[in-house]
């Protein structure tokens, strides 16, 4: 028992590396916020673009969405981080993680929002168009608000899943929570920093998980 | 509710039946309208002229093309051939500013199609603000005025889910009215309503007629047609079979198909 506590809850180690984990937490929060904002905006934008049903554009969007949903994000992160410099594009590890996860979230968000757009009744389009709204205005002011409301629960779940993947940044040296924790773990030869990391993740993500439950209830389709 | 409708001051100038003018003076005119869905012809050459302030009622069995005809009138359904004119301006053909033209043709749907994420007022003012670019306050006043015309100015802040079917349909009418259309099209406006809510919607339509609105109504409300219509059209199989004043169509229909159709309603 003593050995267990010393391994996971070593007080001295905990105290020494808490500031580093806190710094890591800031990086994780910043990355997560940026990814969620950029990913949902980009994904919704692509879904809107797809609504115009221009064949070549739609095909490109579908290929993009399917590729990014099929590939493990870690593969993309490694490819981008170790591959891109060879063609003259040097991005920081932070930037690589941000770009890759944003694109992955955008791919999922595109599919989710698109599902919402196609699920919006045809009569909504007709009502909007019959009062003189152009296709674009009908999309922006009538269809998209309804589509987004409809898909908020799956979108929130996906956003949480993707932001948790910021932990993958560790493999390319992003100083996020897990990055800081593994560094601390190798210096201290003790697993306590990883415990700290786990605690930090719970503190950060639990509110989002609870919020998603609330959102799910709030935006649930009205029980007819 | 109906009290609110009756309280409206109504100009009594157009209580007499509208005159049967010629096609040339028509407010709204459809010429040789054709439409097929795939290989299935739905409209086989519809000609229709509607005079100013006239209420034209369109009857016919389901599948006769009534709704398609109506939906072609503002090109929600693209006609295969034929022409549509509103006050002499052509709606069909290339180079027409369809969004502008559609503001002159209000349409009311069977299923209301209110925007569920907007309040009653939001529904009524959306096109005013986003198409006509009316400032917020001016749109609000115009929207409340339109809601008042259907007796629902006290429901402006309510969302569609908080309104009864009849109220929703009246908000939908207000949404179309707010744009000051030249003609209003009604596509079975009361078919989705519980019987006790039908009356309120019909009262609003009667009121609009009294105020001189030009209307084309597809509906199965026979009694209402008899009371309020200036002219009744009977459609079958994509064609206008017979038309005339309601007394004639209901009292002495000339065509077998009209007779057969109407007999089903007299049982």
CSV table of C-alpha atoms in Angstrom, one decimal:
chain,number,residue,atom,x,y,z
A,1,UNK,CA,0.0,0.0,0.0
A,2,UNK,CA,2.8,2.3,0.9
A,3,UNK,CA,4.4,1.6,-2.4
A,4,UNK,CA,1.2,2.3,-4.2
A,5,UNK,CA,0.9,5.7,-2.5
A,6,UNK,CA,4.5,6.5,-3.1
A,7,UNK,CA,4.1,5.7,-6.8
A,8,UNK,CA,1.0,7.6,-7.5
A,9,UNK,CA,0.6,10.2,-4.7
A,10,UNK,CA,4.2,11.1,-3.7
A,11,UNK,CA,3.6,14.4,-1.9
A,12,UNK,CA,7.0,15.9,-2.7
A,13,UNK,CA,6.8,15.1,-6.4
A,14,UNK,CA,3.2,16.3,-6.5
A,15,UNK,CA,4.2,19.6,-5.0
A,16,UNK,CA,7.3,20.0,-7.2
A,17,UNK,CA,5.5,19.5,-10.5
A,18,UNK,CA,2.1,21.0,-9.8
A,19,UNK,CA,3.1,24.4,-11.4
A,20,UNK,CA,4.3,22.7,-14.6
A,21,UNK,CA,1.0,20.7,-14.8
A,22,UNK,CA,-0.9,24.0,-14.3
A,23,UNK,CA,1.1,25.6,-17.2
A,24,UNK,CA,0.2,22.5,-19.2
A,25,UNK,CA,-3.4,23.0,-18.3
A,26,UNK,CA,-3.4,26.5,-19.7
A,27,UNK,CA,-2.0,25.1,-23.0
A,28,UNK,CA,-4.6,22.4,-23.1
A,29,UNK,CA,-7.4,24.9,-22.4
A,30,UNK,CA,-6.1,27.3,-25.0
A,31,UNK,CA,-5.7,24.6,-27.6
A,32,UNK,CA,-9.1,23.1,-26.9
A,33,UNK,CA,-10.9,26.4,-27.2
A,34,UNK,CA,-9.2,27.2,-30.5
A,35,UNK,CA,-9.9,23.8,-31.9
A,36,UNK,CA,-13.5,23.8,-30.9
A,37,UNK,CA,-14.1,27.2,-32.3
A,38,UNK,CA,-12.2,26.8,-35.5
A,39,UNK,CA,-13.4,23.2,-36.1
A,40,UNK,CA,-17.1,23.8,-35.6
A,41,UNK,CA,-17.0,27.0,-37.7
A,42,UNK,CA,-15.1,25.3,-40.5
A,43,UNK,CA,-17.2,22.2,-40.4
A,44,UNK,CA,-20.5,24.2,-40.4
A,45,UNK,CA,-19.1,26.3,-43.3
A,46,UNK,CA,-18.4,23.1,-45.3
A,47,UNK,CA,-21.8,21.8,-44.5
A,48,UNK,CA,-23.3,25.0,-45.8
A,49,UNK,CA,-21.2,24.9,-48.9
A,50,UNK,CA,-22.4,21.4,-49.5
A,51,UNK,CA,-26.0,22.6,-49.3
A,52,UNK,CA,-25.6,24.4,-52.7
A,53,UNK,CA,-25.2,20.9,-54.2
A,54,UNK,CA,-22.5,21.8,-56.6
A,55,UNK,CA,-21.2,18.4,-57.7
A,56,UNK,CA,-17.4,18.9,-57.7
A,57,UNK,CA,-17.5,20.9,-54.5
A,58,UNK,CA,-19.7,18.4,-52.7
A,59,UNK,CA,-17.4,15.5,-53.8
A,60,UNK,CA,-14.3,17.4,-52.4
A,61,UNK,CA,-16.0,18.0,-49.1
A,62,UNK,CA,-17.1,14.3,-48.8
A,63,UNK,CA,-13.6,13.1,-49.6
A,64,UNK,CA,-12.1,15.4,-47.1
A,65,UNK,CA,-14.6,14.4,-44.4
A,66,UNK,CA,-14.3,10.7,-45.0
A,67,UNK,CA,-10.5,10.8,-45.1
A,68,UNK,CA,-10.1,12.7,-41.9
A,69,UNK,CA,-12.7,10.6,-40.1
A,70,UNK,CA,-11.0,7.4,-41.2
A,71,UNK,CA,-7.4,8.2,-40.4
A,72,UNK,CA,-6.3,8.0,-36.8
A,73,UNK,CA,-5.4,11.5,-35.7
A,74,UNK,CA,-2.1,10.4,-34.3
A,75,UNK,CA,-1.0,9.3,-37.8
A,76,UNK,CA,-1.9,12.7,-39.2
A,77,UNK,CA,-0.1,14.5,-36.3
A,78,UNK,CA,3.1,12.5,-37.0
A,79,UNK,CA,2.8,12.9,-40.8
A,80,UNK,CA,2.4,16.6,-40.4
A,81,UNK,CA,5.1,17.1,-37.8
A,82,UNK,CA,7.8,14.9,-39.3
A,83,UNK,CA,6.7,15.1,-43.0
A,84,UNK,CA,5.9,18.7,-43.7
A,85,UNK,CA,9.4,20.1,-42.8
A,86,UNK,CA,10.8,18.0,-45.7
A,87,UNK,CA,8.7,20.0,-48.1
A,88,UNK,CA,9.7,23.3,-46.5
A,89,UNK,CA,6.7,23.8,-44.2
A,90,UNK,CA,7.9,24.1,-40.6
A,91,UNK,CA,5.2,24.4,-38.1
A,92,UNK,CA,5.5,24.4,-34.3
A,93,UNK,CA,4.3,21.4,-32.5
A,94,UNK,CA,1.4,23.5,-31.1
A,95,UNK,CA,0.5,24.6,-34.6
A,96,UNK,CA,0.5,21.1,-36.0
A,97,UNK,CA,-1.7,19.8,-33.2
A,98,UNK,CA,-4.1,22.8,-33.6
A,99,UNK,CA,-4.3,22.3,-37.4
A,100,UNK,CA,-4.7,18.6,-37.4
A,101,UNK,CA,-7.3,18.4,-34.6
A,102,UNK,CA,-9.2,21.4,-36.1
A,103,UNK,CA,-9.4,19.6,-39.5
A,104,UNK,CA,-10.5,16.3,-37.8
A,105,UNK,CA,-13.2,18.1,-35.8
A,106,UNK,CA,-14.3,20.0,-38.9
A,107,UNK,CA,-14.7,16.7,-40.8
A,108,UNK,CA,-17.0,15.3,-38.1
A,109,UNK,CA,-18.8,18.7,-37.6
A,110,UNK,CA,-19.4,18.9,-41.3
A,111,UNK,CA,-21.1,15.5,-41.4
A,112,UNK,CA,-23.2,16.3,-38.2
A,113,UNK,CA,-24.3,19.7,-39.4
A,114,UNK,CA,-25.1,18.4,-42.9
A,115,UNK,CA,-27.3,15.8,-41.3
A,116,UNK,CA,-29.1,18.6,-39.5
A,117,UNK,CA,-29.5,20.6,-42.7
A,118,UNK,CA,-31.0,17.6,-44.6
A,119,UNK,CA,-33.3,16.9,-41.6
A,120,UNK,CA,-34.8,20.4,-41.7
A,121,UNK,CA,-38.2,20.1,-43.3
A,122,UNK,CA,-38.5,21.1,-46.9
A,123,UNK,CA,-41.4,23.4,-46.0
A,124,UNK,CA,-38.9,25.6,-44.1
A,125,UNK,CA,-37.0,26.3,-47.3
A,126,UNK,CA,-40.2,26.9,-49.2
A,127,UNK,CA,-41.6,29.3,-46.6
A,128,UNK,CA,-38.4,31.2,-46.6
A,129,UNK,CA,-38.0,31.3,-50.4
A,130,UNK,CA,-41.7,32.2,-50.9
A,131,UNK,CA,-41.2,35.4,-48.9
A,132,UNK,CA,-38.3,36.4,-51.2
A,133,UNK,CA,-35.3,35.2,-49.2
A,134,UNK,CA,-32.5,34.0,-51.5
A,135,UNK,CA,-31.1,30.5,-51.1
A,136,UNK,CA,-28.2,31.9,-49.0
A,137,UNK,CA,-30.4,33.9,-46.8
A,138,UNK,CA,-32.9,31.0,-46.3
A,139,UNK,CA,-29.9,28.9,-45.4
A,140,UNK,CA,-28.4,31.4,-42.9
A,141,UNK,CA,-31.5,32.7,-41.2
A,142,UNK,CA,-33.9,29.8,-41.4
A,143,UNK,CA,-32.3,26.4,-42.0
A,144,UNK,CA,-28.9,26.6,-40.3
A,145,UNK,CA,-30.2,27.8,-36.9
A,146,UNK,CA,-32.6,24.9,-36.8
A,147,UNK,CA,-30.0,22.4,-38.1
A,148,UNK,CA,-27.5,23.5,-35.5
A,149,UNK,CA,-30.0,23.3,-32.7
A,150,UNK,CA,-30.9,19.8,-33.8
A,151,UNK,CA,-27.3,18.6,-33.8
A,152,UNK,CA,-25.9,20.3,-30.7
A,153,UNK,CA,-25.8,17.1,-28.6
A,154,UNK,CA,-23.8,15.0,-31.1
A,155,UNK,CA,-21.7,18.1,-31.9
A,156,UNK,CA,-20.8,18.6,-28.2
A,157,UNK,CA,-19.9,15.0,-27.7
A,158,UNK,CA,-17.7,15.1,-30.7
A,159,UNK,CA,-16.0,18.3,-29.6
A,160,UNK,CA,-15.2,16.8,-26.2
A,161,UNK,CA,-13.8,13.7,-27.9
A,162,UNK,CA,-11.6,15.7,-30.1
A,163,UNK,CA,-10.3,18.1,-27.4
A,164,UNK,CA,-9.3,15.2,-25.3
A,165,UNK,CA,-7.0,14.2,-28.2
A,166,UNK,CA,-4.9,17.3,-27.4
A,167,UNK,CA,-3.1,14.7,-25.2
A,168,UNK,CA,-1.7,13.3,-28.4
A,169,UNK,CA,0.5,16.4,-28.6
A,170,UNK,CA,2.8,14.7,-26.1
A,171,UNK,CA,4.4,12.7,-28.9
A,172,UNK,CA,5.5,15.8,-30.7
A,173,UNK,CA,6.4,17.7,-27.6
A,174,UNK,CA,3.5,20.0,-27.1
A,175,UNK,CA,3.8,21.3,-23.5
A,176,UNK,CA,0.2,20.5,-22.7
A,177,UNK,CA,-1.0,18.7,-19.5
A,178,UNK,CA,0.2,15.3,-20.6
A,179,UNK,CA,3.4,16.6,-22.2
A,180,UNK,CA,4.3,18.3,-18.9
A,181,UNK,CA,3.3,15.3,-16.9
A,182,UNK,CA,5.4,12.8,-18.9
A,183,UNK,CA,8.4,15.1,-18.8
A,184,UNK,CA,8.0,15.4,-15.1
A,185,UNK,CA,7.5,11.6,-14.8
A,186,UNK,CA,10.8,10.8,-16.5
A,187,UNK,CA,12.7,13.4,-14.4
A,188,UNK,CA,11.2,12.2,-11.1
A,189,UNK,CA,11.1,8.5,-12.0
A,190,UNK,CA,7.6,8.6,-10.4
A,191,UNK,CA,4.1,8.3,-11.7
A,192,UNK,CA,2.6,11.0,-9.5
A,193,UNK,CA,2.8,13.7,-12.2
A,194,UNK,CA,0.6,11.5,-14.3
A,195,UNK,CA,-1.9,11.4,-11.4
A,196,UNK,CA,-1.9,15.1,-11.4
A,197,UNK,CA,-2.5,15.1,-15.1
A,198,UNK,CA,-5.5,12.8,-14.7
A,199,UNK,CA,-6.9,15.1,-12.0
A,200,UNK,CA,-6.3,18.1,-14.2
A,201,UNK,CA,-8.2,16.5,-17.1
A,202,UNK,CA,-11.1,15.6,-14.9
A,203,UNK,CA,-11.3,19.1,-13.6
A,204,UNK,CA,-11.1,20.6,-17.1
A,205,UNK,CA,-13.4,18.2,-18.9
A,206,UNK,CA,-16.0,17.2,-16.4
A,207,UNK,CA,-17.7,20.5,-16.6
A,208,UNK,CA,-17.9,20.1,-20.4
A,209,UNK,CA,-19.4,16.6,-20.0
A,210,UNK,CA,-21.9,17.9,-17.6
A,211,UNK,CA,-22.7,20.9,-19.8
A,212,UNK,CA,-23.2,18.6,-22.7
A,213,UNK,CA,-25.8,16.7,-20.7
A,214,UNK,CA,-27.5,19.9,-20.0
A,215,UNK,CA,-27.3,21.0,-23.7
A,216,UNK,CA,-28.7,17.6,-24.7
A,217,UNK,CA,-31.8,18.2,-22.5
A,218,UNK,CA,-32.1,21.8,-23.5
A,219,UNK,CA,-32.0,21.1,-27.3
A,220,UNK,CA,-33.7,17.8,-27.3
A,221,UNK,CA,-36.3,17.6,-30.0
A,222,UNK,CA,-39.7,18.5,-28.4
A,223,UNK,CA,-41.6,15.4,-27.4
A,224,UNK,CA,-44.4,15.5,-29.9
B,1,UNK,CA,-60.1,35.3,-30.7
B,2,UNK,CA,-62.6,36.0,-33.4
B,3,UNK,CA,-63.5,39.2,-31.6
B,4,UNK,CA,-60.1,40.5,-32.3
B,5,UNK,CA,-60.7,39.9,-36.0
B,6,UNK,CA,-64.1,41.6,-36.1
B,7,UNK,CA,-62.9,44.7,-34.3
B,8,UNK,CA,-60.8,45.7,-37.4
B,9,UNK,CA,-62.1,48.7,-39.2
B,10,UNK,CA,-62.9,47.5,-42.6
B,11,UNK,CA,-63.4,49.7,-45.7
B,12,UNK,CA,-66.7,48.6,-47.1
B,13,UNK,CA,-65.9,49.6,-50.6
B,14,UNK,CA,-65.4,46.1,-52.0
B,15,UNK,CA,-68.3,44.2,-50.7
B,16,UNK,CA,-69.8,43.6,-54.1
B,17,UNK,CA,-68.4,40.7,-56.1
B,18,UNK,CA,-65.4,41.7,-58.1
B,19,UNK,CA,-66.1,42.4,-61.8
B,20,UNK,CA,-65.2,39.7,-64.3
B,21,UNK,CA,-62.6,41.6,-66.3
B,22,UNK,CA,-60.7,40.4,-69.3
B,23,UNK,CA,-57.3,38.7,-69.2
B,24,UNK,CA,-55.7,41.9,-70.2
B,25,UNK,CA,-56.8,43.7,-67.0
B,26,UNK,CA,-56.0,40.7,-64.7
B,27,UNK,CA,-54.0,41.3,-61.6
B,28,UNK,CA,-52.6,37.8,-61.8
B,29,UNK,CA,-52.5,35.6,-64.9
B,30,UNK,CA,-51.3,32.2,-65.7
B,31,UNK,CA,-51.0,31.0,-69.3
B,32,UNK,CA,-50.7,27.5,-70.7
B,33,UNK,CA,-49.0,26.2,-67.6
B,34,UNK,CA,-47.5,22.7,-68.0
B,35,UNK,CA,-45.8,20.6,-65.4
B,36,UNK,CA,-44.7,17.0,-65.3
B,37,UNK,CA,-43.1,15.0,-62.5
B,38,UNK,CA,-41.0,12.6,-64.5
B,39,UNK,CA,-43.1,11.1,-67.2
B,40,UNK,CA,-46.2,11.9,-65.2
B,41,UNK,CA,-48.0,15.1,-66.5
B,42,UNK,CA,-49.6,16.9,-63.6
B,43,UNK,CA,-50.6,20.2,-65.3
B,44,UNK,CA,-51.7,20.0,-68.9
B,45,UNK,CA,-52.2,23.6,-69.9
B,46,UNK,CA,-53.7,25.8,-67.2
B,47,UNK,CA,-55.1,29.2,-68.1
B,48,UNK,CA,-56.2,31.4,-65.2
B,49,UNK,CA,-56.9,35.1,-64.9
B,50,UNK,CA,-57.6,36.6,-61.5
B,51,UNK,CA,-59.0,40.1,-61.3
B,52,UNK,CA,-58.2,42.6,-58.6
B,53,UNK,CA,-59.8,41.8,-55.3
B,54,UNK,CA,-61.3,38.6,-56.7
B,55,UNK,CA,-61.3,35.5,-54.6
B,56,UNK,CA,-61.0,32.4,-56.8
B,57,UNK,CA,-61.6,29.1,-55.3
B,58,UNK,CA,-60.0,26.0,-56.7
B,59,UNK,CA,-61.7,22.6,-56.2
B,60,UNK,CA,-60.8,19.2,-57.4
B,61,UNK,CA,-60.0,15.7,-56.4
B,62,UNK,CA,-56.6,14.9,-54.9
B,63,UNK,CA,-54.1,14.4,-57.6
B,64,UNK,CA,-55.9,16.8,-59.9
B,65,UNK,CA,-52.9,19.2,-59.8
B,66,UNK,CA,-54.4,22.0,-57.6
B,67,UNK,CA,-51.5,22.3,-55.3
B,68,UNK,CA,-48.9,21.9,-58.0
B,69,UNK,CA,-50.7,24.7,-59.9
B,70,UNK,CA,-50.6,27.0,-56.9
B,71,UNK,CA,-46.9,26.1,-56.2
B,72,UNK,CA,-46.0,26.9,-59.8
B,73,UNK,CA,-47.6,30.3,-59.4
B,74,UNK,CA,-44.6,31.6,-57.5
B,75,UNK,CA,-42.2,29.1,-59.0
B,76,UNK,CA,-41.7,27.1,-55.9
B,77,UNK,CA,-42.3,24.4,-58.4
B,78,UNK,CA,-40.6,25.2,-61.7
B,79,UNK,CA,-43.2,25.0,-64.5
B,80,UNK,CA,-42.1,23.1,-67.6
B,81,UNK,CA,-43.9,25.6,-69.9
B,82,UNK,CA,-46.3,28.5,-69.6
B,83,UNK,CA,-46.2,32.0,-68.4
B,84,UNK,CA,-47.1,33.8,-65.3
B,85,UNK,CA,-47.8,37.5,-65.0
B,86,UNK,CA,-48.4,39.7,-62.0
B,87,UNK,CA,-49.8,43.1,-62.8
B,88,UNK,CA,-48.4,42.7,-66.3
B,89,UNK,CA,-44.9,41.8,-65.1
B,90,UNK,CA,-43.7,38.5,-66.2
B,91,UNK,CA,-42.6,36.0,-63.6
B,92,UNK,CA,-41.3,33.4,-65.9
B,93,UNK,CA,-38.4,33.3,-68.2
B,94,UNK,CA,-34.7,34.2,-67.8
B,95,UNK,CA,-33.5,37.4,-66.1
B,96,UNK,CA,-36.5,37.7,-63.7
B,97,UNK,CA,-35.6,38.8,-60.2
B,98,UNK,CA,-37.5,35.9,-58.6
B,99,UNK,CA,-36.9,37.0,-55.0
B,100,UNK,CA,-38.3,40.4,-55.7
B,101,UNK,CA,-41.3,39.0,-57.6
B,102,UNK,CA,-42.1,36.5,-54.9
B,103,UNK,CA,-42.6,39.3,-52.4
B,104,UNK,CA,-45.7,40.3,-54.5
B,105,UNK,CA,-47.2,36.8,-54.2
B,106,UNK,CA,-47.9,35.6,-50.7
B,107,UNK,CA,-48.4,31.9,-50.1
B,108,UNK,CA,-49.9,30.1,-47.1
B,109,UNK,CA,-49.2,26.4,-46.8
B,110,UNK,CA,-51.2,23.5,-45.4
B,111,UNK,CA,-48.6,22.8,-42.8
B,112,UNK,CA,-48.0,26.5,-41.8
B,113,UNK,CA,-44.2,26.1,-42.1
B,114,UNK,CA,-43.6,28.7,-39.4
B,115,UNK,CA,-39.9,29.0,-38.4
B,116,UNK,CA,-39.8,27.2,-35.0
B,117,UNK,CA,-36.7,29.1,-33.8
B,118,UNK,CA,-38.3,32.5,-34.1
B,119,UNK,CA,-41.2,34.1,-32.3
B,120,UNK,CA,-44.4,35.0,-34.1
B,121,UNK,CA,-43.1,38.5,-34.6
B,122,UNK,CA,-39.7,37.1,-35.7
B,123,UNK,CA,-41.5,35.0,-38.3
B,124,UNK,CA,-43.4,37.9,-39.6
B,125,UNK,CA,-40.5,40.3,-39.7
B,126,UNK,CA,-37.7,38.1,-41.1
B,127,UNK,CA,-38.3,38.9,-44.8
B,128,UNK,CA,-39.0,42.6,-43.9
B,129,UNK,CA,-35.6,42.9,-42.3
B,130,UNK,CA,-33.4,40.6,-44.4
B,131,UNK,CA,-34.9,41.2,-47.9
B,132,UNK,CA,-36.5,44.6,-47.7
B,133,UNK,CA,-33.7,45.7,-45.3
B,134,UNK,CA,-36.2,47.5,-43.1
B,135,UNK,CA,-34.6,48.8,-39.9
B,136,UNK,CA,-35.5,46.8,-36.8
B,137,UNK,CA,-37.9,49.2,-35.2
B,138,UNK,CA,-39.8,49.8,-38.5
B,139,UNK,CA,-40.0,46.1,-39.1
B,140,UNK,CA,-41.4,45.6,-35.6
B,141,UNK,CA,-44.2,48.1,-36.2
B,142,UNK,CA,-45.0,46.6,-39.6
B,143,UNK,CA,-44.9,43.1,-38.1
B,144,UNK,CA,-47.2,44.0,-35.2
B,145,UNK,CA,-49.6,45.6,-37.7
B,146,UNK,CA,-49.7,42.4,-39.7
B,147,UNK,CA,-50.2,40.3,-36.6
B,148,UNK,CA,-53.0,42.7,-35.6
B,149,UNK,CA,-54.7,42.0,-39.0
B,150,UNK,CA,-55.0,38.3,-38.0
B,151,UNK,CA,-56.0,39.2,-34.5
B,152,UNK,CA,-52.7,38.0,-32.9
B,153,UNK,CA,-50.8,41.1,-31.9
B,154,UNK,CA,-51.0,39.9,-28.3
B,155,UNK,CA,-49.1,36.7,-29.3
B,156,UNK,CA,-46.1,38.5,-30.9
B,157,UNK,CA,-43.6,37.1,-28.4
B,158,UNK,CA,-44.9,33.5,-28.5
B,159,UNK,CA,-43.1,30.8,-30.3
B,160,UNK,CA,-44.9,28.6,-32.8
B,161,UNK,CA,-44.8,25.6,-30.4
B,162,UNK,CA,-46.7,27.8,-27.9
B,163,UNK,CA,-49.5,28.5,-30.4
B,164,UNK,CA,-52.5,26.4,-31.5
B,165,UNK,CA,-52.7,25.2,-35.0
B,166,UNK,CA,-55.2,27.9,-35.9
B,167,UNK,CA,-53.0,30.6,-34.4
B,168,UNK,CA,-49.9,29.2,-36.2
B,169,UNK,CA,-51.7,29.4,-39.5
B,170,UNK,CA,-52.8,33.0,-38.8
B,171,UNK,CA,-49.2,33.9,-38.0
B,172,UNK,CA,-48.3,32.3,-41.4
B,173,UNK,CA,-50.9,34.5,-43.1
B,174,UNK,CA,-49.5,37.5,-41.3
B,175,UNK,CA,-46.0,36.6,-42.4
B,176,UNK,CA,-47.2,36.7,-46.0
B,177,UNK,CA,-49.4,39.8,-45.5
B,178,UNK,CA,-46.5,41.8,-44.0
B,179,UNK,CA,-44.9,42.0,-47.4
B,180,UNK,CA,-48.0,43.7,-48.8
B,181,UNK,CA,-48.4,41.2,-51.6
B,182,UNK,CA,-50.5,41.8,-54.6
B,183,UNK,CA,-52.0,38.4,-54.6
B,184,UNK,CA,-52.3,35.7,-51.9
B,185,UNK,CA,-52.2,32.0,-52.6
B,186,UNK,CA,-53.7,29.5,-50.1
B,187,UNK,CA,-52.7,25.9,-50.3
B,188,UNK,CA,-55.3,24.0,-48.3
B,189,UNK,CA,-54.9,26.4,-45.4
B,190,UNK,CA,-57.3,24.6,-43.1
B,191,UNK,CA,-56.7,20.9,-43.9
B,192,UNK,CA,-54.2,20.4,-41.1
B,193,UNK,CA,-56.4,22.0,-38.5
B,194,UNK,CA,-58.7,20.6,-35.9
B,195,UNK,CA,-62.3,21.4,-36.9
B,196,UNK,CA,-62.9,23.9,-34.1
B,197,UNK,CA,-59.9,25.9,-35.2
B,198,UNK,CA,-60.9,26.2,-38.9
B,199,UNK,CA,-63.3,29.0,-38.3
B,200,UNK,CA,-60.7,31.5,-37.1
B,201,UNK,CA,-58.6,31.0,-40.2
B,202,UNK,CA,-61.6,31.4,-42.5
B,203,UNK,CA,-62.6,34.5,-40.6
B,204,UNK,CA,-59.2,36.0,-41.3
B,205,UNK,CA,-59.5,35.1,-45.0
B,206,UNK,CA,-63.0,36.6,-45.2
B,207,UNK,CA,-61.6,39.7,-43.6
B,208,UNK,CA,-58.8,39.9,-46.2
B,209,UNK,CA,-61.3,39.6,-49.0
B,210,UNK,CA,-63.4,42.4,-47.5
B,211,UNK,CA,-60.3,44.6,-47.5
B,212,UNK,CA,-59.8,43.9,-51.2
B,213,UNK,CA,-57.1,41.3,-51.3
B,214,UNK,CA,-56.8,39.2,-54.4
B,215,UNK,CA,-56.8,35.6,-53.5
B,216,UNK,CA,-56.5,32.1,-55.0
B,217,UNK,CA,-57.6,29.4,-52.6
B,218,UNK,CA,-57.1,25.7,-52.9
B,219,UNK,CA,-59.4,24.2,-50.3
B,220,UNK,CA,-62.1,21.7,-49.5
B,221,UNK,CA,-64.1,24.1,-47.4
B,222,UNK,CA,-67.2,24.0,-49.7
B,223,UNK,CA,-69.4,26.1,-47.5
B,224,UNK,CA,-66.8,28.8,-47.3
B,225,UNK,CA,-66.4,28.6,-51.1
B,226,UNK,CA,-70.1,29.0,-51.5
B,227,UNK,CA,-70.2,32.0,-49.2
B,228,UNK,CA,-67.1,33.9,-50.0
B,229,UNK,CA,-65.7,33.0,-53.4
B,230,UNK,CA,-66.3,35.2,-56.4
B,231,UNK,CA,-65.5,32.4,-58.8
B,232,UNK,CA,-65.0,28.6,-58.4
B,233,UNK,CA,-62.7,26.6,-60.6
B,234,UNK,CA,-63.0,22.8,-60.8
B,235,UNK,CA,-59.8,21.0,-61.8
B,236,UNK,CA,-59.4,17.4,-62.7
B,237,UNK,CA,-56.5,15.5,-64.2
B,238,UNK,CA,-54.3,18.6,-64.7
B,239,UNK,CA,-56.9,20.7,-66.5
B,240,UNK,CA,-59.6,23.2,-65.6
B,241,UNK,CA,-62.8,21.4,-66.3
B,242,UNK,CA,-65.3,24.0,-65.4
B,243,UNK,CA,-65.4,27.5,-63.8
B,244,UNK,CA,-68.1,29.9,-62.8
B,245,UNK,CA,-69.7,31.7,-60.0
B,246,UNK,CA,-70.3,29.5,-56.9
B,247,UNK,CA,-74.0,29.4,-57.4
B,248,UNK,CA,-73.5,27.9,-60.8
B,249,UNK,CA,-70.8,25.4,-59.9
B,250,UNK,CA,-72.5,24.2,-56.8
B,251,UNK,CA,-76.1,24.6,-58.0
B,252,UNK,CA,-75.9,23.6,-61.6
B,253,UNK,CA,-72.6,22.1,-62.5
B,254,UNK,CA,-72.3,21.5,-66.3
B,255,UNK,CA,-69.7,18.8,-66.3
B,256,UNK,CA,-70.1,15.2,-65.3
B,257,UNK,CA,-66.8,15.2,-63.4
B,258,UNK,CA,-67.8,18.3,-61.5
B,259,UNK,CA,-71.1,16.7,-60.6
B,260,UNK,CA,-69.4,13.4,-59.5
B,261,UNK,CA,-66.9,15.3,-57.4
B,262,UNK,CA,-69.5,17.5,-55.7
B,263,UNK,CA,-71.9,14.7,-55.0
B,264,UNK,CA,-69.4,13.1,-52.7
B,265,UNK,CA,-69.6,16.2,-50.5
B,266,UNK,CA,-73.4,16.3,-50.4
B,267,UNK,CA,-73.8,12.9,-48.8
